Structure formats: C-alpha cells, structure tokens
mmCIF file of C-alpha atoms in Angstrom:
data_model
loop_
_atom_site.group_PDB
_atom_site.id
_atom_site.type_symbol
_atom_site.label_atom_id
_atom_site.label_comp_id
_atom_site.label_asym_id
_atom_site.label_seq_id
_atom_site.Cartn_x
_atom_site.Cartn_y
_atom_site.Cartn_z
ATOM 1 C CA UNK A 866 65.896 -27.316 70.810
ATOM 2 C CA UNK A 867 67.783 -27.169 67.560
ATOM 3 C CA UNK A 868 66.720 -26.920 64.500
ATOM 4 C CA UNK A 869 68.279 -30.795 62.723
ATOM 5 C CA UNK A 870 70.751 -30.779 60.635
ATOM 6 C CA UNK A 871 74.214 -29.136 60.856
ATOM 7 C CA UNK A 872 76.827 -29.538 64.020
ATOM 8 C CA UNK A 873 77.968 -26.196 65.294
ATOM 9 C CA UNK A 874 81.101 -27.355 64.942
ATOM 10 C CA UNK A 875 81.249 -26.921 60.966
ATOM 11 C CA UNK A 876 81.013 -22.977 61.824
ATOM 12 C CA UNK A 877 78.390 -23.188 58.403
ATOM 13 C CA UNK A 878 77.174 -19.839 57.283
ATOM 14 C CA UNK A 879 73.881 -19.742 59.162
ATOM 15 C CA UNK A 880 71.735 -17.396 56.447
ATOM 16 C CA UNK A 881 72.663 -20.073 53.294
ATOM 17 C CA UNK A 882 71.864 -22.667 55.777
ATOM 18 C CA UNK A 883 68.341 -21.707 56.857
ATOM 19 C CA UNK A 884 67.818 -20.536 53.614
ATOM 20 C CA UNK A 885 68.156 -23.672 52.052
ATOM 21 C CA UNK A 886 66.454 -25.834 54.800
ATOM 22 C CA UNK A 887 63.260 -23.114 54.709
ATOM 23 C CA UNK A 888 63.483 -23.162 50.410
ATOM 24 C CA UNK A 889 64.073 -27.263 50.224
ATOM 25 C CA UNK A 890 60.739 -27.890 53.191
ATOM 26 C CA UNK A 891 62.967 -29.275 55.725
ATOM 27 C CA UNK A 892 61.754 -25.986 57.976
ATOM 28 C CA UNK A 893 57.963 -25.713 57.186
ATOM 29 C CA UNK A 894 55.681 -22.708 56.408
ATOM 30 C CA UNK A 895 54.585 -21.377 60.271
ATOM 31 C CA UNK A 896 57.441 -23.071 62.128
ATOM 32 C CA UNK A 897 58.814 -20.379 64.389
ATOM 33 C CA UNK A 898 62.714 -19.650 64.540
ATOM 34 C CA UNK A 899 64.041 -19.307 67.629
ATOM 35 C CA UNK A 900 66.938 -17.007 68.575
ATOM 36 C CA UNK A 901 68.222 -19.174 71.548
ATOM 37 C CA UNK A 902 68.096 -22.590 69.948
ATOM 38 C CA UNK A 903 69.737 -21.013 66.427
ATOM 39 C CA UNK A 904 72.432 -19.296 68.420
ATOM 40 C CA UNK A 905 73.114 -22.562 70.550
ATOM 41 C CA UNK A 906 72.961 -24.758 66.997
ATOM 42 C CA UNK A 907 75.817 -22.855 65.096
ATOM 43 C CA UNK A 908 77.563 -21.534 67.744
ATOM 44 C CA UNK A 909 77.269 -17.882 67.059
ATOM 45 C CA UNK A 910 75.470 -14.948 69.424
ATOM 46 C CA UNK A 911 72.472 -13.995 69.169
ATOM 47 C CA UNK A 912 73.147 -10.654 67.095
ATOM 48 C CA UNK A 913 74.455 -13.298 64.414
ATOM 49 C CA UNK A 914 71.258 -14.831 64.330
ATOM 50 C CA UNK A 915 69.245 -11.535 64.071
ATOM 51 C CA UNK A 916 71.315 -10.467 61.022
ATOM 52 C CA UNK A 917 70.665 -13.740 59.373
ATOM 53 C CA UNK A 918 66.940 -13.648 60.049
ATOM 54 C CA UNK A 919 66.720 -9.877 58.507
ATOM 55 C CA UNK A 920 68.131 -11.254 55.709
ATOM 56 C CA UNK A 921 65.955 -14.100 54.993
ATOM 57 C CA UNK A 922 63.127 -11.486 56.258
ATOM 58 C CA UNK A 923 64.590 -9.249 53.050
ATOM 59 C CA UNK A 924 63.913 -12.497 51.106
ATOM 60 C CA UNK A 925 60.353 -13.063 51.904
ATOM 61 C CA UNK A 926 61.490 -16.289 53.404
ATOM 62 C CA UNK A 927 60.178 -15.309 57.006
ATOM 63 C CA UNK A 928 57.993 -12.604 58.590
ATOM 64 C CA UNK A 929 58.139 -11.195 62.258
ATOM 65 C CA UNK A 930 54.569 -11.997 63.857
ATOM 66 C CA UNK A 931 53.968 -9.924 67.042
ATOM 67 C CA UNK A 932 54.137 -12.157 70.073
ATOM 68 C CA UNK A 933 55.580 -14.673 68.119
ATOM 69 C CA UNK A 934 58.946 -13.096 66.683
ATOM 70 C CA UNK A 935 60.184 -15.190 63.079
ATOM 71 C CA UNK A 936 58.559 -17.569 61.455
ATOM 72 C CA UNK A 937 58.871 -19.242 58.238
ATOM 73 C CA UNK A 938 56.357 -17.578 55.242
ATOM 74 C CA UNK A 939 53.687 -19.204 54.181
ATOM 75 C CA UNK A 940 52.647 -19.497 50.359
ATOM 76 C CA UNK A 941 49.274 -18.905 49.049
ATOM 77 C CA UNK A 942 47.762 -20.008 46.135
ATOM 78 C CA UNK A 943 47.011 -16.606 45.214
ATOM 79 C CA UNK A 944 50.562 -15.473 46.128
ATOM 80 C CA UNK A 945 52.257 -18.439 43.740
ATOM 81 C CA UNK A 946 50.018 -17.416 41.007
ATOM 82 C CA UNK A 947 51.604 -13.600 41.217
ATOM 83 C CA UNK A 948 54.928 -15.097 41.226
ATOM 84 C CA UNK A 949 54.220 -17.720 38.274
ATOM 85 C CA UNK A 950 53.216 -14.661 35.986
ATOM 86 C CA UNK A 951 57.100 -12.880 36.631
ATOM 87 C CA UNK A 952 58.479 -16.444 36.995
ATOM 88 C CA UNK A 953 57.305 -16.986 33.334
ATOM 89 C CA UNK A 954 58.791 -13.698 31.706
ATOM 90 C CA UNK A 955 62.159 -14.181 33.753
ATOM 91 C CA UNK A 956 62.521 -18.338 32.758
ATOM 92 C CA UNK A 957 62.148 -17.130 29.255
ATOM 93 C CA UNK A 958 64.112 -14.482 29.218
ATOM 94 C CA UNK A 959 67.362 -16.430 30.477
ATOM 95 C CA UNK A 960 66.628 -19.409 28.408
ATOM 96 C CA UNK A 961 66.894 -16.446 25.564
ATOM 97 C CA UNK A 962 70.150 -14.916 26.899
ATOM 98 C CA UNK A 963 71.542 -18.399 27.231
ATOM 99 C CA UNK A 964 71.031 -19.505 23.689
ATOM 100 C CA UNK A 965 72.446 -16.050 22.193
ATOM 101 C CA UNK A 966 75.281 -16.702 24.666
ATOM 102 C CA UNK A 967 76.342 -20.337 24.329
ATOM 103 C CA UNK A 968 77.769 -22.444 21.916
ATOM 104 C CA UNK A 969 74.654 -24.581 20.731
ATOM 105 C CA UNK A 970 76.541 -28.025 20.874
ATOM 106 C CA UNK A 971 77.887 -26.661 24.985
ATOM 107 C CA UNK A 972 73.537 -27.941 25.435
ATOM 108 C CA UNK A 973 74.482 -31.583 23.812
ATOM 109 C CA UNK A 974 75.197 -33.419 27.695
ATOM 110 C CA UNK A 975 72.009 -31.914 28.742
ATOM 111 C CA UNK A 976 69.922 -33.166 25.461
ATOM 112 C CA UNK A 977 71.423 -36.384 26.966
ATOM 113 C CA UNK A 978 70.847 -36.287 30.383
ATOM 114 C CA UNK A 979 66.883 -35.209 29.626
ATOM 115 C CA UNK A 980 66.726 -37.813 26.620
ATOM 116 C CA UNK A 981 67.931 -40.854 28.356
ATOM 117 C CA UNK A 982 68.710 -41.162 32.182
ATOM 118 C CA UNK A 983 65.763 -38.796 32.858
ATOM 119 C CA UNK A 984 63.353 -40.898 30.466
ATOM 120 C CA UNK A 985 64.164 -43.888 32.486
ATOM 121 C CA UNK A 986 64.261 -41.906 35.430
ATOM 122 C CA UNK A 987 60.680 -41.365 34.457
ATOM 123 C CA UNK A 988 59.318 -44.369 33.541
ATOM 124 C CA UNK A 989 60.489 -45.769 36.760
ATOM 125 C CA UNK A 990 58.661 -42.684 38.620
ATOM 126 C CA UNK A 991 61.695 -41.400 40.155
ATOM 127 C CA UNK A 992 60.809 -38.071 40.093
ATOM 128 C CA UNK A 993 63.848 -36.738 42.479
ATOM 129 C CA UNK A 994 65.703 -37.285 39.750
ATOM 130 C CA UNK A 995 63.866 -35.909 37.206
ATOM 131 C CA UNK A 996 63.864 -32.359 40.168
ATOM 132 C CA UNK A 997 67.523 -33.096 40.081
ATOM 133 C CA UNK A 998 68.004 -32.939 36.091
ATOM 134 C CA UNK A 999 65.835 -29.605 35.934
ATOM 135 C CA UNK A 1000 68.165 -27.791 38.540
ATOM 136 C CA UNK A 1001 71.050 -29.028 36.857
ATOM 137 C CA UNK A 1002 69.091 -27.010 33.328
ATOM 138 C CA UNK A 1003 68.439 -24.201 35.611
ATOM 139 C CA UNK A 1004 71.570 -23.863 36.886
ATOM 140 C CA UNK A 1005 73.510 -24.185 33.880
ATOM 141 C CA UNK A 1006 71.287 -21.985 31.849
ATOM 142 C CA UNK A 1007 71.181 -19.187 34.568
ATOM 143 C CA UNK A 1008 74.973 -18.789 34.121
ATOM 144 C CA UNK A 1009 74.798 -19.399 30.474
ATOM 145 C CA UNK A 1010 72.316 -15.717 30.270
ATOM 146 C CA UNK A 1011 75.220 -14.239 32.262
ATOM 147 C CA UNK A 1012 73.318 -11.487 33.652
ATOM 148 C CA UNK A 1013 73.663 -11.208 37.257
ATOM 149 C CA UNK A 1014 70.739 -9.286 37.810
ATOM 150 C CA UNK A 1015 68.354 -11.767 36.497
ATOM 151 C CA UNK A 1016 70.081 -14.566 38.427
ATOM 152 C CA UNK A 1017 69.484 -12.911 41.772
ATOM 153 C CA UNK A 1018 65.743 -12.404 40.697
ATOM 154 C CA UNK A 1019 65.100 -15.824 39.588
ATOM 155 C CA UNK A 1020 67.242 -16.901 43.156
ATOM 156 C CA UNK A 1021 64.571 -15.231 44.933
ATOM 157 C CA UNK A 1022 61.981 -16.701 42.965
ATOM 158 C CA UNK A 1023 63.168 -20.241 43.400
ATOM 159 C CA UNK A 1024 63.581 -20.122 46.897
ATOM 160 C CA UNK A 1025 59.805 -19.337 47.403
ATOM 161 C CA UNK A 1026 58.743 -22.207 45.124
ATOM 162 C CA UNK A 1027 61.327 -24.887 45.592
ATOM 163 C CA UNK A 1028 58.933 -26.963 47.584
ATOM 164 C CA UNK A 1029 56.063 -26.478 45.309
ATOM 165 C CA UNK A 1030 58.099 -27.328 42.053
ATOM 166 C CA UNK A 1031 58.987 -30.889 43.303
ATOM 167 C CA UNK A 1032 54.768 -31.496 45.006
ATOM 168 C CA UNK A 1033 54.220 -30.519 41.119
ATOM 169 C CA UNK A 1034 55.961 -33.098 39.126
ATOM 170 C CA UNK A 1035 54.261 -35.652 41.145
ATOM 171 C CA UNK A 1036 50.669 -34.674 39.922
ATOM 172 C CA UNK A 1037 49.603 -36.998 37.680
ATOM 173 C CA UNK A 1038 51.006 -36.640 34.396
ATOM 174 C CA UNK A 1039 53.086 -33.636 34.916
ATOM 175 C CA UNK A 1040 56.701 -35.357 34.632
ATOM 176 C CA UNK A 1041 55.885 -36.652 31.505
ATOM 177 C CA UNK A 1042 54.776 -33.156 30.078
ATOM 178 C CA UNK A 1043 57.861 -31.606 31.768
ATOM 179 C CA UNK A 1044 60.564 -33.997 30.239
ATOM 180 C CA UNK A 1045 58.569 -33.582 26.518
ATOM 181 C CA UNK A 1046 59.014 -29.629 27.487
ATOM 182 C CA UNK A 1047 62.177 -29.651 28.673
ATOM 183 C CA UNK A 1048 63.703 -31.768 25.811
ATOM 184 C CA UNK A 1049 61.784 -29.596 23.199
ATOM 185 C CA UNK A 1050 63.371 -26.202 25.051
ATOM 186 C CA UNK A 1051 67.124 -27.806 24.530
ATOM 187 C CA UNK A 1052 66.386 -29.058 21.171
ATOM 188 C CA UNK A 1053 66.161 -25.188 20.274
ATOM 189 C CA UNK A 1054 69.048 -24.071 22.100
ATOM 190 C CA UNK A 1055 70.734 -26.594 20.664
ATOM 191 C CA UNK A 1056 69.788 -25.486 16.999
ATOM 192 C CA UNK A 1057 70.434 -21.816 18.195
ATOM 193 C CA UNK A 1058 66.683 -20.537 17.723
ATOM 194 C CA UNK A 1059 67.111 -18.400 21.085
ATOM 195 C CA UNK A 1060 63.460 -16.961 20.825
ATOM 196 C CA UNK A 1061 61.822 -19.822 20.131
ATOM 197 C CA UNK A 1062 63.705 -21.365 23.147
ATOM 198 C CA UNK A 1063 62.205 -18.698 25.075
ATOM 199 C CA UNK A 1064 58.500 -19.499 23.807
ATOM 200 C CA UNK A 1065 59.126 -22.764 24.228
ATOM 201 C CA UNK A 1066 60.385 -22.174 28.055
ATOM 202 C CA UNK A 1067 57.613 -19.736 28.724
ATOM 203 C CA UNK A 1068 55.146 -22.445 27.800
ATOM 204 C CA UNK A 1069 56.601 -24.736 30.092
ATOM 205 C CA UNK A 1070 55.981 -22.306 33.175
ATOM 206 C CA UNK A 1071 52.437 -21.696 31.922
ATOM 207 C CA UNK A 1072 51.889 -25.525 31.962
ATOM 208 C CA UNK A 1073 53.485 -26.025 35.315
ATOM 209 C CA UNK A 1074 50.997 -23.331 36.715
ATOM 210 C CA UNK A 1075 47.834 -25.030 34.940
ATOM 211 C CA UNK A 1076 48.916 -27.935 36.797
ATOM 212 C CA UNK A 1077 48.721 -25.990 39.816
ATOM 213 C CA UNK A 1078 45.329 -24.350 39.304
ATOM 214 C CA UNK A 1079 43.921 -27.911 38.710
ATOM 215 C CA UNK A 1080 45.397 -29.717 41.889
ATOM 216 C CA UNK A 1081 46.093 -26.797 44.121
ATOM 217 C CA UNK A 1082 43.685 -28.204 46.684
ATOM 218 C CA UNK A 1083 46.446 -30.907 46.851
ATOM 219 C CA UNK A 1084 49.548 -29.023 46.874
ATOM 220 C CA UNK A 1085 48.783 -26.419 49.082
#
C-alpha cells in the first residue's frame, strides 16, 4: 500500500517528498517505510528508494530498526530540549545576519502581515495562519542572513520540529505571546538594532521551549 499523497505519474522527487510529509506529520513517528509500496508509489526502483531513505537517514528523519528496516524517528522530550538549546543560538544568529544585511524598511510587509492579518488571524484562533506567517518570517529572514551554512543547519533543525512548532502555538496562550514576540523582533530589524533583534529572537525560542516543558505531557 502507498503511502497518500502524490500520483507516480508527477515523477516528484521522492527524498523532498517524504521529507516533507515525515517533517509536516502526515507520515508519523514509528510508521515503517516500505521499499515495495514507495517504489510502486513514484514509479522508481527500488535502489531509488534506498538512496532516498539514506538520505533522510543522514537527516535524522528515519532510523533502520533490525527486523523492521526504516521507520520514521521519533522525538523525545529530552531530544527537543537538546535541539531547542542550538535552535536558540542559530534563530538568533540569522535574525542578526538578517538585520546587518537588509534594508530595515525591506521588514515593513512583514510588520504588516504580523500587525494586522495575523492579529485577526489570532483573535479568531486560526492558528494555521498564524504557523503560516512565522514560516513566511523564517523564510525570508533565513535568506536575508545569506549564509548558506546556517540555512542548511536551521533546515535540519526545522524538519525535526515542524510538527511540534504548530502542537505549540495551540497551548493555551502561546499565540498570543508569539505574535507580541514576533512583532517586537521586526520592530528591531526594522529600526536596524541587529543585536537586539537577536536577543529579542533568542527570547522567543526560550519562551517557545518553556511552553514545552510546561505542557509536554500534551505534546508529546
């Protein structure tokens, strides 16, 4: 059987495929990946599908169990907690770059996005959207730092705590605290104080963990 979602017909690159499905929770922690029904899915042989799945293996994304061949990694609290400490330097550290690089008014759409459509978006308790206008930050902040290196770090990072980013802005309270911290991160970039946009974003990952520690029974 297949794993849902893409028609072999599309010929889709089967690693950024997986990778996103595994990252995004569509393919959850312990599910087993299956050579056959992969191969069968996209169309490709079976070496195809061993490549991909050392790749994603390189990522942490799966581990080979014996007797039970790939299957999809599981996060621990105690894991995520190791991660949140280098997820905090690295956040801060492009938010940094990204200010010294950019043109402080190039962060005025965002300031709007996070000051209007994603206020509403939280008062109405859409928090998809409020995921949605944090990628968009990430993303454009990321290539802001232009430093390739720490993009492919914080890549790595992300896909490992995708899922647990959007189970924490539901906890009560925590999309509130994120749009105040988010809005007070761009108001810096925006006035070109790069290391106090890194405090600022450094903060913000410290918060999102003590979230974590106080509702991990209901995240993980």
């Amino acid at each position: 059987m297949a794993v849902a979602g893409t028609s072999k017909k599309e010929s889709p690159n089967l690693e950024e495929v997986l990778r996103q499905r595994i990252s995004q929770g569509e393919i959850a922690p312990g599910t087993k990946l299956r050579e056959i029904a992969l191969a069968g899915e996209f169309g490709v042989n079976r070496a195809r599908v061993r490549q991909a799945l050392s790749s994603l293996e390189q990522r942490g994304l799966i581990e080979r169990k014996p007797n039970q061949g790939a299957v999809v990694s599981t996060l621990d609290a105690a894991k995520l907690f190791q991660i949140y400490d280098i997820f905090e330097m690295l956040e801060g550290l492009c938010a940094r770059l990204a200010t010294q690089n950019a043109d402080p008014e190039s962060w005025s759409d965002l300031a709007e996005l996070f000051d209007r459509s994603l206020g509403e978006a939280v008062e109405s308790a859409n928090y998809e959207a409020l995921f949605n206008g944090i990628e968009t930050y990430r993303c454009r902040v990321i290539e802001a730092a232009g430093n390739p290196m720490l993009a492919e770090f914080l890549a790595g990072i992300y896909d490992k705590t995708q899922v647990i980013i959007r189970r924490t802005l539901i906890l009560p309270g925590r999309a509130e605290q994120s749009l105040r911290e988010h809005r007070a991160i761009i108001s810096a970039m925006r006035a070109g104080e790069a290391y106090e946009a890194e405090r600022l974003k450094r903060e913000n990952m410290r918060t999102a963990r003590m979230f974590l520690e106080k509702y991990q029974k209901f995240v993980f």
